[in-house]
PDB file of C-alpha atoms and ligand atoms in Angstrom:
ATOM      1  CA  UNK A1348      -6.953  -9.962  19.776  1.00 96.00           C
ATOM      2  CA  UNK A1349      -5.051  -6.731  19.115  1.00 98.00           C
ATOM      3  CA  UNK A1350      -3.677  -6.100  15.640  1.00 98.00           C
ATOM      4  CA  UNK A1351      -1.349  -3.196  14.892  1.00 98.00           C
ATOM      5  CA  UNK A1352      -1.031  -1.997  11.301  1.00 98.00           C
ATOM      6  CA  UNK A1353       1.914   0.191  10.315  1.00 98.00           C
ATOM      7  CA  UNK A1354       0.905   2.693   7.666  1.00 98.00           C
ATOM      8  CA  UNK A1355       3.049   5.182   5.808  1.00 97.00           C
ATOM      9  CA  UNK A1356       1.855   8.273   3.980  1.00 96.00           C
ATOM     10  CA  UNK A1357       3.651   8.423   0.634  1.00 94.00           C
ATOM     11  CA  UNK A1358       3.703  10.806  -2.359  1.00 91.00           C
ATOM     12  CA  UNK A1359       0.965  10.018  -4.858  1.00 88.00           C
ATOM     13  CA  UNK A1360       3.367   9.131  -7.649  1.00 77.00           C
ATOM     14  CA  UNK A1361       5.304   6.139  -8.906  1.00 67.00           C
ATOM     15  CA  UNK A1362       7.963   8.468 -10.298  1.00 67.00           C
ATOM     16  CA  UNK A1363       9.781   9.701  -7.215  1.00 69.00           C
ATOM     17  CA  UNK A1364      12.328  12.436  -7.967  1.00 73.00           C
ATOM     18  CA  UNK A1365      15.397  12.964  -5.820  1.00 73.00           C
ATOM     19  CA  UNK A1366      17.410  16.064  -5.056  1.00 74.00           C
ATOM     20  CA  UNK A1367      20.860  15.036  -6.268  1.00 72.00           C
ATOM     21  CA  UNK A1368      22.559  17.587  -3.985  1.00 72.00           C
ATOM     22  CA  UNK A1369      20.895  16.735  -0.666  1.00 68.00           C
ATOM     23  CA  UNK A1370      20.070  13.103  -1.461  1.00 67.00           C
ATOM     24  CA  UNK A1371      16.508  13.550  -0.225  1.00 69.00           C
ATOM     25  CA  UNK A1372      13.178  13.085  -1.923  1.00 70.00           C
ATOM     26  CA  UNK A1373      11.456  16.032  -3.647  1.00 73.00           C
ATOM     27  CA  UNK A1374       7.985  16.003  -2.086  1.00 70.00           C
ATOM     28  CA  UNK A1375       6.780  19.500  -2.978  1.00 71.00           C
ATOM     29  CA  UNK A1376       3.723  19.682  -5.187  1.00 71.00           C
ATOM     30  CA  UNK A1377       2.824  16.019  -4.749  1.00 78.00           C
ATOM     31  CA  UNK A1378      -0.428  14.761  -3.263  1.00 88.00           C
ATOM     32  CA  UNK A1379      -0.266  12.003  -0.677  1.00 92.00           C
ATOM     33  CA  UNK A1380      -1.836   8.591  -0.279  1.00 94.00           C
ATOM     34  CA  UNK A1381      -1.522   5.662   2.116  1.00 96.00           C
ATOM     35  CA  UNK A1382       1.201   3.367   0.804  1.00 97.00           C
ATOM     36  CA  UNK A1383      -0.822   0.927  -1.378  1.00 96.00           C
ATOM     37  CA  UNK A1384       0.478  -2.241   0.341  1.00 97.00           C
ATOM     38  CA  UNK A1385      -0.519  -0.786   3.717  1.00 98.00           C
ATOM     39  CA  UNK A1386      -4.125  -0.749   2.445  1.00 98.00           C
ATOM     40  CA  UNK A1387      -3.761  -4.508   1.953  1.00 98.00           C
ATOM     41  CA  UNK A1388      -2.437  -4.754   5.525  1.00 98.00           C
ATOM     42  CA  UNK A1389      -5.469  -2.832   6.877  1.00 98.00           C
ATOM     43  CA  UNK A1390      -7.838  -4.986   4.812  1.00 98.00           C
ATOM     44  CA  UNK A1391      -6.213  -8.173   6.128  1.00 98.00           C
ATOM     45  CA  UNK A1392      -6.581  -6.936   9.719  1.00 98.00           C
ATOM     46  CA  UNK A1393     -10.281  -6.359   8.988  1.00 97.00           C
ATOM     47  CA  UNK A1394     -10.668  -9.843   7.501  1.00 97.00           C
ATOM     48  CA  UNK A1395      -9.062 -11.369  10.592  1.00 98.00           C
ATOM     49  CA  UNK A1396     -11.275  -9.325  12.929  1.00 97.00           C
ATOM     50  CA  UNK A1397     -14.369 -10.655  11.128  1.00 95.00           C
ATOM     51  CA  UNK A1398     -13.314 -14.170  12.205  1.00 94.00           C
ATOM     52  CA  UNK A1399     -11.742 -13.341  15.593  1.00 95.00           C
ATOM     53  CA  UNK A1400     -13.009 -10.072  17.094  1.00 96.00           C
ATOM     54  CA  UNK A1401      -9.967  -7.798  17.179  1.00 97.00           C
ATOM     55  CA  UNK A1402      -9.023  -4.226  17.937  1.00 98.00           C
ATOM     56  CA  UNK A1403      -7.201  -2.709  14.968  1.00 98.00           C
ATOM     57  CA  UNK A1404      -4.712   0.054  15.802  1.00 98.00           C
ATOM     58  CA  UNK A1405      -2.898   1.927  13.059  1.00 98.00           C
ATOM     59  CA  UNK A1406       0.387   3.728  13.673  1.00 98.00           C
ATOM     60  CA  UNK A1407       2.096   6.171  11.372  1.00 98.00           C
ATOM     61  CA  UNK A1408       5.247   8.207  11.827  1.00 98.00           C
ATOM     62  CA  UNK A1409       5.142  11.311   9.702  1.00 95.00           C
ATOM     63  CA  UNK A1410       4.382  15.038   9.581  1.00 94.00           C
ATOM     64  CA  UNK A1411       1.134  16.421  11.103  1.00 95.00           C
ATOM     65  CA  UNK A1412      -0.513  16.061   7.662  1.00 94.00           C
ATOM     66  CA  UNK A1413      -0.236  12.273   8.050  1.00 96.00           C
ATOM     67  CA  UNK A1414      -3.398  12.627  10.188  1.00 96.00           C
ATOM     68  CA  UNK A1415      -5.193  12.234   6.836  1.00 96.00           C
ATOM     69  CA  UNK A1416      -3.735   8.748   6.416  1.00 97.00           C
ATOM     70  CA  UNK A1417      -5.053   7.790   9.845  1.00 98.00           C
ATOM     71  CA  UNK A1418      -8.508   9.128   9.008  1.00 97.00           C
ATOM     72  CA  UNK A1419      -8.512   7.051   5.830  1.00 97.00           C
ATOM     73  CA  UNK A1420      -7.550   3.947   7.820  1.00 98.00           C
ATOM     74  CA  UNK A1421     -10.360   4.672  10.313  1.00 98.00           C
ATOM     75  CA  UNK A1422     -12.777   5.018   7.379  1.00 97.00           C
ATOM     76  CA  UNK A1423     -11.629   1.602   6.155  1.00 97.00           C
ATOM     77  CA  UNK A1424     -12.397   0.022   9.540  1.00 96.00           C
ATOM     78  CA  UNK A1425      -9.479   0.630  11.922  1.00 98.00           C
ATOM     79  CA  UNK A1426     -10.509   1.318  15.534  1.00 98.00           C
ATOM     80  CA  UNK A1427      -7.708   3.551  16.728  1.00 98.00           C
ATOM     81  CA  UNK A1428      -4.885   5.623  15.225  1.00 98.00           C
ATOM     82  CA  UNK A1429      -1.590   6.956  16.562  1.00 98.00           C
ATOM     83  CA  UNK A1430       0.203   9.805  14.812  1.00 98.00           C
ATOM     84  CA  UNK A1431       3.865   9.813  15.785  1.00 98.00           C
ATOM     85  CA  UNK A1432       5.208  13.192  14.845  1.00 97.00           C
ATOM     86  CA  UNK A1433       8.043  15.460  15.924  1.00 97.00           C
ATOM     87  CA  UNK A1434      10.496  17.783  14.173  1.00 96.00           C
ATOM     88  CA  UNK A1435      13.260  15.749  15.820  1.00 97.00           C
ATOM     89  CA  UNK A1436      12.291  12.793  13.596  1.00 96.00           C
ATOM     90  CA  UNK A1437      13.163  14.711  10.385  1.00 93.00           C
ATOM     91  CA  UNK A1438      15.757  12.995   8.213  1.00 90.00           C
ATOM     92  CA  UNK A1439      15.161   9.555   9.748  1.00 94.00           C
ATOM     93  CA  UNK A1440      16.424   6.584   7.752  1.00 95.00           C
ATOM     94  CA  UNK A1441      14.740   3.188   8.037  1.00 96.00           C
ATOM     95  CA  UNK A1442      16.687   2.371  11.265  1.00 97.00           C
ATOM     96  CA  UNK A1443      15.628   5.569  13.069  1.00 97.00           C
ATOM     97  CA  UNK A1444      12.064   5.197  11.723  1.00 97.00           C
ATOM     98  CA  UNK A1445      11.863   1.613  12.987  1.00 98.00           C
ATOM     99  CA  UNK A1446      13.187   2.563  16.404  1.00 97.00           C
ATOM    100  CA  UNK A1447      10.471   5.207  16.810  1.00 98.00           C
ATOM    101  CA  UNK A1448       7.790   2.780  15.607  1.00 98.00           C
ATOM    102  CA  UNK A1449       9.031  -0.018  17.901  1.00 98.00           C
ATOM    103  CA  UNK A1450       9.061   2.279  20.939  1.00 98.00           C
ATOM    104  CA  UNK A1451       5.585   3.545  20.067  1.00 98.00           C
ATOM    105  CA  UNK A1452       4.321  -0.032  19.838  1.00 98.00           C
ATOM    106  CA  UNK A1453       5.791  -0.794  23.299  1.00 97.00           C
ATOM    107  CA  UNK A1454       4.052   2.301  24.648  1.00 96.00           C
ATOM    108  CA  UNK A1455       0.652   1.299  23.295  1.00 96.00           C
ATOM    109  CA  UNK A1456       0.584  -1.937  25.296  1.00 95.00           C
ATOM    110  CA  UNK A1457       0.322  -5.654  24.539  1.00 96.00           C
ATOM    111  CA  UNK A1458      -0.475  -6.820  21.018  1.00 98.00           C
ATOM    112  CA  UNK A1459      -0.788 -10.101  19.146  1.00 98.00           C
ATOM    113  CA  UNK A1460      -0.010  -9.290  15.545  1.00 98.00           C
ATOM    114  CA  UNK A1461       1.668  -6.469  13.607  1.00 98.00           C
ATOM    115  CA  UNK A1462       0.967  -6.101   9.894  1.00 98.00           C
ATOM    116  CA  UNK A1463       2.945  -3.904   7.520  1.00 98.00           C
ATOM    117  CA  UNK A1464       3.333  -3.495   3.794  1.00 98.00           C
ATOM    118  CA  UNK A1465       6.219  -5.385   2.200  1.00 97.00           C
ATOM    119  CA  UNK A1466       7.668  -2.064   1.048  1.00 97.00           C
ATOM    120  CA  UNK A1467       6.760   1.590   0.612  1.00 96.00           C
ATOM    121  CA  UNK A1468       6.503   2.984  -2.929  1.00 93.00           C
ATOM    122  CA  UNK A1469       8.812   5.904  -2.085  1.00 89.00           C
ATOM    123  CA  UNK A1470      11.673   4.659   0.126  1.00 87.00           C
ATOM    124  CA  UNK A1471      11.248   1.086  -1.128  1.00 90.00           C
ATOM    125  CA  UNK A1472      13.786  -0.490   1.217  1.00 94.00           C
ATOM    126  CA  UNK A1473      11.415  -3.106   2.651  1.00 97.00           C
ATOM    127  CA  UNK A1474      13.443  -2.827   5.859  1.00 97.00           C
ATOM    128  CA  UNK A1475      10.992  -1.237   8.280  1.00 98.00           C
ATOM    129  CA  UNK A1476       8.850  -4.326   9.015  1.00 98.00           C
ATOM    130  CA  UNK A1477      11.778  -6.684   9.769  1.00 98.00           C
ATOM    131  CA  UNK A1478      13.634  -3.941  11.681  1.00 98.00           C
ATOM    132  CA  UNK A1479      10.632  -3.196  13.917  1.00 98.00           C
ATOM    133  CA  UNK A1480      10.260  -6.932  14.654  1.00 98.00           C
ATOM    134  CA  UNK A1481      13.967  -7.249  15.475  1.00 98.00           C
ATOM    135  CA  UNK A1482      13.825  -4.248  17.795  1.00 98.00           C
ATOM    136  CA  UNK A1483      10.792  -5.735  19.557  1.00 98.00           C
ATOM    137  CA  UNK A1484      12.507  -9.148  19.582  1.00 98.00           C
ATOM    138  CA  UNK A1485       9.519 -10.947  18.042  1.00 98.00           C
ATOM    139  CA  UNK A1486       9.378 -13.403  15.098  1.00 98.00           C
ATOM    140  CA  UNK A1487       8.548 -12.027  11.651  1.00 98.00           C
ATOM    141  CA  UNK A1488       7.928 -13.164   8.114  1.00 98.00           C
ATOM    142  CA  UNK A1489       7.826 -11.283   4.816  1.00 98.00           C
ATOM    143  CA  UNK A1490       6.140 -11.506   1.370  1.00 98.00           C
ATOM    144  CA  UNK A1491       2.955 -12.938   2.907  1.00 98.00           C
ATOM    145  CA  UNK A1492       0.050 -13.845   0.611  1.00 98.00           C
ATOM    146  CA  UNK A1493      -2.155 -15.779   3.027  1.00 98.00           C
ATOM    147  CA  UNK A1494      -2.789 -15.636   6.773  1.00 98.00           C
ATOM    148  CA  UNK A1495      -4.746 -18.157   8.778  1.00 98.00           C
ATOM    149  CA  UNK A1496      -5.159 -17.392  12.483  1.00 97.00           C
ATOM    150  CA  UNK A1497      -4.800 -20.302  14.935  1.00 96.00           C
ATOM    151  CA  UNK A1498      -5.122 -20.397  18.755  1.00 93.00           C
ATOM    152  CA  UNK A1499      -1.533 -19.495  19.549  1.00 95.00           C
ATOM    153  CA  UNK A1500      -0.213 -18.003  16.310  1.00 97.00           C
ATOM    154  CA  UNK A1501      -0.610 -17.688  12.554  1.00 98.00           C
ATOM    155  CA  UNK A1502      -0.116 -20.081   9.673  1.00 98.00           C
ATOM    156  CA  UNK A1503       1.127 -18.104   6.688  1.00 98.00           C
ATOM    157  CA  UNK A1504       1.973 -18.611   3.052  1.00 98.00           C
ATOM    158  CA  UNK A1505       4.971 -16.611   1.896  1.00 97.00           C
ATOM    159  CA  UNK A1506       6.038 -16.101  -1.677  1.00 96.00           C
ATOM    160  CA  UNK A1507       9.606 -17.129  -2.395  1.00 94.00           C
ATOM    161  CA  UNK A1508      11.581 -17.020  -5.639  1.00 90.00           C
ATOM    162  CA  UNK A1509      10.663 -20.525  -6.779  1.00 91.00           C
ATOM    163  CA  UNK A1510       7.211 -20.944  -5.241  1.00 95.00           C
ATOM    164  CA  UNK A1511       5.580 -20.777  -1.828  1.00 96.00           C
ATOM    165  CA  UNK A1512       6.637 -21.483   1.721  1.00 97.00           C
ATOM    166  CA  UNK A1513       4.288 -22.444   4.588  1.00 98.00           C
ATOM    167  CA  UNK A1514       5.250 -21.186   8.006  1.00 98.00           C
ATOM    168  CA  UNK A1515       3.848 -21.029  11.520  1.00 98.00           C
ATOM    169  CA  UNK A1516       4.644 -18.035  13.729  1.00 98.00           C
ATOM    170  CA  UNK A1517       3.622 -17.866  17.410  1.00 98.00           C
ATOM    171  CA  UNK A1518       2.041 -14.674  18.787  1.00 97.00           C
ATOM    172  CA  UNK A1519       3.171 -11.941  19.060  1.00 98.00           C
ATOM    173  CA  UNK A1520       4.683 -11.668  15.585  1.00 98.00           C
ATOM    174  CA  UNK A1521       5.013  -9.329  12.596  1.00 98.00           C
ATOM    175  CA  UNK A1522       4.115  -9.997   8.962  1.00 98.00           C
ATOM    176  CA  UNK A1523       4.702  -7.907   5.841  1.00 98.00           C
ATOM    177  CA  UNK A1524       2.127  -8.446   3.117  1.00 98.00           C
ATOM    178  CA  UNK A1525       2.042  -8.441  -0.680  1.00 98.00           C
ATOM    179  CA  UNK A1526      -0.728  -6.947  -2.825  1.00 97.00           C
ATOM    180  CA  UNK A1527      -2.257 -10.274  -3.878  1.00 96.00           C
ATOM    181  CA  UNK A1528      -3.227 -11.128  -0.296  1.00 98.00           C
ATOM    182  CA  UNK A1529      -6.596  -9.349  -0.777  1.00 98.00           C
ATOM    183  CA  UNK A1530      -8.432  -6.521  -2.515  1.00 97.00           C
ATOM    184  CA  UNK A1531      -8.657  -3.423  -0.271  1.00 97.00           C
ATOM    185  CA  UNK A1532     -12.260  -2.312   0.179  1.00 94.00           C
ATOM    186  CA  UNK A1533     -13.569   1.187  -0.373  1.00 94.00           C
ATOM    187  CA  UNK A1534     -14.734   2.925   2.837  1.00 95.00           C
ATOM    188  CA  UNK A1535     -18.523   2.986   3.293  1.00 94.00           C
ATOM    189  CA  UNK A1536     -20.548   6.009   4.422  1.00 96.00           C
ATOM    190  CA  UNK A1537     -20.507   4.942   8.084  1.00 95.00           C
ATOM    191  CA  UNK A1538     -16.715   4.663   7.968  1.00 95.00           C
ATOM    192  CA  UNK A1539     -16.348   8.044   6.313  1.00 96.00           C
ATOM    193  CA  UNK A1540     -18.520   9.733   8.957  1.00 96.00           C
ATOM    194  CA  UNK A1541     -16.533   8.083  11.766  1.00 96.00           C
ATOM    195  CA  UNK A1542     -13.261   9.161  10.134  1.00 97.00           C
ATOM    196  CA  UNK A1543     -14.328  12.781   9.692  1.00 95.00           C
ATOM    197  CA  UNK A1544     -14.830  13.207  13.443  1.00 94.00           C
ATOM    198  CA  UNK A1545     -11.847  11.071  14.445  1.00 97.00           C
ATOM    199  CA  UNK A1546      -8.861  12.641  16.190  1.00 95.00           C
ATOM    200  CA  UNK A1547      -5.803  10.438  16.538  1.00 97.00           C
ATOM    201  CA  UNK A1548      -3.646   9.976  19.618  1.00 97.00           C
ATOM    202  CA  UNK A1549      -0.520  12.113  19.224  1.00 98.00           C
ATOM    203  CA  UNK A1550       2.881  10.842  20.243  1.00 98.00           C
ATOM    204  CA  UNK A1551       6.018  12.998  20.154  1.00 97.00           C
ATOM    205  CA  UNK A1552       9.623  12.354  21.166  1.00 97.00           C
ATOM    206  CA  UNK A1553       8.996  13.382  24.792  1.00 97.00           C
ATOM    207  CA  UNK A1554       6.658  10.383  25.174  1.00 96.00           C
ATOM    208  CA  UNK A1555       9.178   7.835  23.854  1.00 97.00           C
ATOM    209  CA  UNK A1556      12.146   6.364  25.681  1.00 91.00           C
ATOM    210  CA  UNK A1557      14.701   7.243  23.000  1.00 96.00           C
ATOM    211  CA  UNK A1558      17.717   9.489  23.548  1.00 95.00           C
ATOM    212  CA  UNK A1559      17.855  12.481  21.157  1.00 95.00           C
ATOM    213  CA  UNK A1560      21.085  11.186  19.587  1.00 95.00           C
ATOM    214  CA  UNK A1561      19.157   8.208  18.150  1.00 95.00           C
ATOM    215  CA  UNK A1562      16.475  10.354  16.521  1.00 96.00           C
ATOM    216  CA  UNK A1563      16.193  11.796  12.991  1.00 94.00           C
ATOM    217  CA  UNK A1564      19.235  12.448  10.842  1.00 92.00           C
ATOM    218  CA  UNK A1565      21.589  12.263  13.874  1.00 92.00           C
ATOM    219  CA  UNK A1566      20.388   8.773  14.703  1.00 93.00           C
ATOM    220  CA  UNK A1567      20.421   7.547  11.081  1.00 95.00           C
ATOM    221  CA  UNK A1568      23.414   5.379  10.160  1.00 94.00           C
ATOM    222  CA  UNK A1569      22.525   5.521   6.424  1.00 92.00           C
ATOM    223  CA  UNK A1570      24.518   8.064   4.416  1.00 86.00           C
ATOM    224  CA  UNK A1571      23.341   8.964   0.926  1.00 83.00           C
ATOM    225  CA  UNK A1572      26.733   9.554  -0.676  1.00 85.00           C
ATOM    226  CA  UNK A1573      25.651  10.044  -4.265  1.00 82.00           C
ATOM    227  CA  UNK A1574      22.458   9.785  -6.288  1.00 79.00           C
ATOM    228  CA  UNK A1575      22.340   9.131 -10.008  1.00 78.00           C
ATOM    229  CA  UNK A1576      19.755   7.907 -12.472  1.00 75.00           C
ATOM    230  CA  UNK A1577      20.726   4.547 -13.995  1.00 76.00           C
ATOM    231  CA  UNK A1578      21.467   4.830 -17.709  1.00 78.00           C
ATOM    232  CA  UNK A1579      19.744   2.246 -19.845  1.00 75.00           C
ATOM    233  CA  UNK A1580      21.770   1.721 -22.972  1.00 76.00           C
ATOM    234  CA  UNK A1581      19.961  -0.282 -25.615  1.00 78.00           C
ATOM    235  CA  UNK A1582      21.471  -1.098 -28.976  1.00 78.00           C
ATOM    236  CA  UNK A1583      19.013  -2.169 -31.617  1.00 83.00           C
ATOM    237  CA  UNK A1584      19.469  -3.632 -35.056  1.00 86.00           C
ATOM    238  CA  UNK A1585      16.670  -3.715 -37.581  1.00 89.00           C
ATOM    239  CA  UNK A1586      16.456  -6.509 -40.189  1.00 92.00           C
ATOM    240  CA  UNK A1587      13.968  -6.211 -43.021  1.00 91.00           C
ATOM    241  CA  UNK A1588      12.737  -8.556 -45.803  1.00 91.00           C
ATOM    242  CA  UNK A1589      15.540 -10.856 -46.994  1.00 92.00           C
ATOM    243  CA  UNK A1590      17.749  -9.854 -44.017  1.00 93.00           C
ATOM    244  CA  UNK A1591      15.398 -11.511 -41.503  1.00 94.00           C
ATOM    245  CA  UNK A1592      17.128 -14.953 -41.701  1.00 93.00           C
ATOM    246  CA  UNK A1593      20.465 -13.295 -40.885  1.00 93.00           C
ATOM    247  CA  UNK A1594      18.747 -11.408 -38.076  1.00 93.00           C
ATOM    248  CA  UNK A1595      17.537 -14.637 -36.491  1.00 94.00           C
ATOM    249  CA  UNK A1596      21.041 -16.161 -36.741  1.00 94.00           C
ATOM    250  CA  UNK A1597      22.569 -13.053 -35.133  1.00 92.00           C
ATOM    251  CA  UNK A1598      19.990 -13.144 -32.359  1.00 93.00           C
ATOM    252  CA  UNK A1599      20.745 -16.814 -31.641  1.00 94.00           C
ATOM    253  CA  UNK A1600      24.492 -16.031 -31.524  1.00 93.00           C
ATOM    254  CA  UNK A1601      23.908 -13.174 -29.057  1.00 90.00           C
ATOM    255  CA  UNK A1602      21.702 -15.314 -26.805  1.00 92.00           C
ATOM    256  CA  UNK A1603      24.331 -18.106 -26.876  1.00 93.00           C
ATOM    257  CA  UNK A1604      27.043 -15.593 -25.958  1.00 91.00           C
ATOM    258  CA  UNK A1605      24.969 -14.623 -22.922  1.00 89.00           C
ATOM    259  CA  UNK A1606      24.431 -18.329 -22.101  1.00 88.00           C
ATOM    260  CA  UNK A1607      20.686 -17.797 -22.310  1.00 88.00           C
ATOM    261  CA  UNK A1608      20.160 -20.667 -24.751  1.00 86.00           C
TER     262      UNK A1608
HETATM  263  C1  LIG B 972      19.662   9.659   5.064  1.00 93.10           C
HETATM  264  C2  LIG B 972      18.183   9.573   4.878  1.00 93.10           C
HETATM  265  C3  LIG B 972      17.386  10.667   5.152  1.00 93.10           C
HETATM  266  C4  LIG B 972      16.009  10.602   4.991  1.00 93.10           C
HETATM  267  N1  LIG B 972      15.257  11.695   5.275  1.00 93.10           N
HETATM  268  C5  LIG B 972      13.938  11.639   5.175  1.00 93.10           C
HETATM  269  C6  LIG B 972      13.128  12.771   5.511  1.00 93.10           C
HETATM  270  O1  LIG B 972      13.630  13.811   5.887  1.00 93.10           O
HETATM  271  N2  LIG B 972      11.776  12.651   5.390  1.00 93.10           N
HETATM  272  C7  LIG B 972      11.202  11.468   4.982  1.00 93.10           C
HETATM  273  O2  LIG B 972       9.973  11.402   4.920  1.00 93.10           O
HETATM  274  N3  LIG B 972      11.928  10.398   4.647  1.00 93.10           N
HETATM  275  C8  LIG B 972      13.279  10.449   4.729  1.00 93.10           C
HETATM  276  N4  LIG B 972      14.019   9.379   4.414  1.00 93.10           N
HETATM  277  C9  LIG B 972      13.333   8.175   3.968  1.00 93.10           C
HETATM  278  C10 LIG B 972      12.969   7.361   5.187  1.00 93.10           C
HETATM  279  O3  LIG B 972      14.107   6.813   5.739  1.00 93.10           O
HETATM  280  C11 LIG B 972      12.075   6.243   4.793  1.00 93.10           C
HETATM  281  O4  LIG B 972      10.944   6.793   4.201  1.00 93.10           O
HETATM  282  C12 LIG B 972      11.642   5.449   6.009  1.00 93.10           C
HETATM  283  O5  LIG B 972      12.741   5.021   6.745  1.00 93.10           O
HETATM  284  C13 LIG B 972      10.865   4.208   5.637  1.00 93.10           C
HETATM  285  O6  LIG B 972      11.633   3.424   4.770  1.00 93.10           O
HETATM  286  P1  LIG B 972      10.981   2.884   3.454  1.00 93.10           P
HETATM  287  O7  LIG B 972      10.219   3.966   2.788  1.00 93.10           O
HETATM  288  O8  LIG B 972      12.053   2.213   2.690  1.00 93.10           O
HETATM  289  O9  LIG B 972       9.930   1.846   4.038  1.00 93.10           O
HETATM  290  P2  LIG B 972       9.788   0.301   3.767  1.00 93.10           P
HETATM  291  O10 LIG B 972      10.681  -0.456   4.673  1.00 93.10           O
HETATM  292  O11 LIG B 972       9.880   0.013   2.302  1.00 93.10           O
HETATM  293  O12 LIG B 972       8.268   0.166   4.249  1.00 93.10           O
HETATM  294  C14 LIG B 972       7.697  -1.096   4.567  1.00 93.10           C
HETATM  295  C15 LIG B 972       6.504  -0.892   5.446  1.00 93.10           C
HETATM  296  O13 LIG B 972       6.901  -0.378   6.704  1.00 93.10           O
HETATM  297  C16 LIG B 972       5.881   0.476   7.233  1.00 93.10           C
HETATM  298  N5  LIG B 972       6.410   1.844   7.349  1.00 93.10           N
HETATM  299  C17 LIG B 972       7.454   2.411   6.685  1.00 93.10           C
HETATM  300  N6  LIG B 972       7.630   3.686   7.076  1.00 93.10           N
HETATM  301  C18 LIG B 972       6.679   3.937   8.002  1.00 93.10           C
HETATM  302  C19 LIG B 972       6.314   5.072   8.787  1.00 93.10           C
HETATM  303  N7  LIG B 972       6.967   6.234   8.680  1.00 93.10           N
HETATM  304  N8  LIG B 972       5.264   4.962   9.639  1.00 93.10           N
HETATM  305  C20 LIG B 972       4.587   3.793   9.761  1.00 93.10           C
HETATM  306  N9  LIG B 972       4.874   2.692   9.041  1.00 93.10           N
HETATM  307  C21 LIG B 972       5.893   2.755   8.183  1.00 93.10           C
HETATM  308  C22 LIG B 972       4.723   0.420   6.231  1.00 93.10           C
HETATM  309  O14 LIG B 972       3.876  -0.632   6.590  1.00 93.10           O
HETATM  310  C23 LIG B 972       5.449   0.076   4.931  1.00 93.10           C
HETATM  311  O15 LIG B 972       4.601  -0.536   3.982  1.00 93.10           O
HETATM  312  C24 LIG B 972      15.400   9.407   4.535  1.00 93.10           C
HETATM  313  C25 LIG B 972      16.202   8.322   4.242  1.00 93.10           C
HETATM  314  C26 LIG B 972      17.565   8.385   4.398  1.00 93.10           C
HETATM  315  C27 LIG B 972      18.379   7.209   4.029  1.00 93.10           C
END
């Protein structure tokens, strides 16, 4: 079986700051990590390959420094890594990113399963997985918390608002995973040694069948018109001692007004 895992290198922060003038992320001075949910995706690929021997390929689109993310994935147990990098990709929105990833996947040959994180901690759209699947014209499912591999596909459990949903998807298909699917393991010494020597396959725009007009900012239909930080306005009232009974009554009135009780 061949499993592809999409990994994204993200800033090592949960407090992403945006340039309000350009509408882009301020990345300077931040360390990088593999998007945490993508570690779960790698771990799940490993778990599957322990049951059904599989080749695990990781693909990342990013700057040359994203080679580090591939090395980390190799240390965790991936067999092969593709770094998809080109200046022409700069400014890509999720559509342009997905197109590059989908074309790269086509280029790397047949596959059975693609795993991705449900969302990245920086962009946070959660669009890339479903978009890649749509561009490849394969079935997909999101918010996955359990995968069981069968002969011709996967049985999955997906988290929905009011519980769980069981689904079957035939191969080839794409799944986006949540963090409670597994606990990512820490690379062992053997993995670290393999990763240190590992050099990924490089793919640039000349190797993909995409016209220049569909790449990067030019090929990105998303327009960031304005960025602002949401204002949280909280009004508080403090009731002390003998005022507490009145406080409870006021609270009940407010909750009734909001139809919460
Ligand atoms: C107008 C515009 C300009 C932008 N310019 C830039 C820019 O110049 N530089 C920049 O870095 N970002 C830029 N971005 C952000 C960029 O679009 C997103 O980072 C990217 O499209 C992925 O979207 P996301 O982070 O929401 O991923 P999500 O959809 O939340 O990610 C879900 C999963 O998809 C996979 N995935 C996502 N991205 C990648 C990837 N690159 N490689 C492999 N797998 C991936 C991972 O498995 C991830 O867990 C721009 C966005 C917009 C709207």
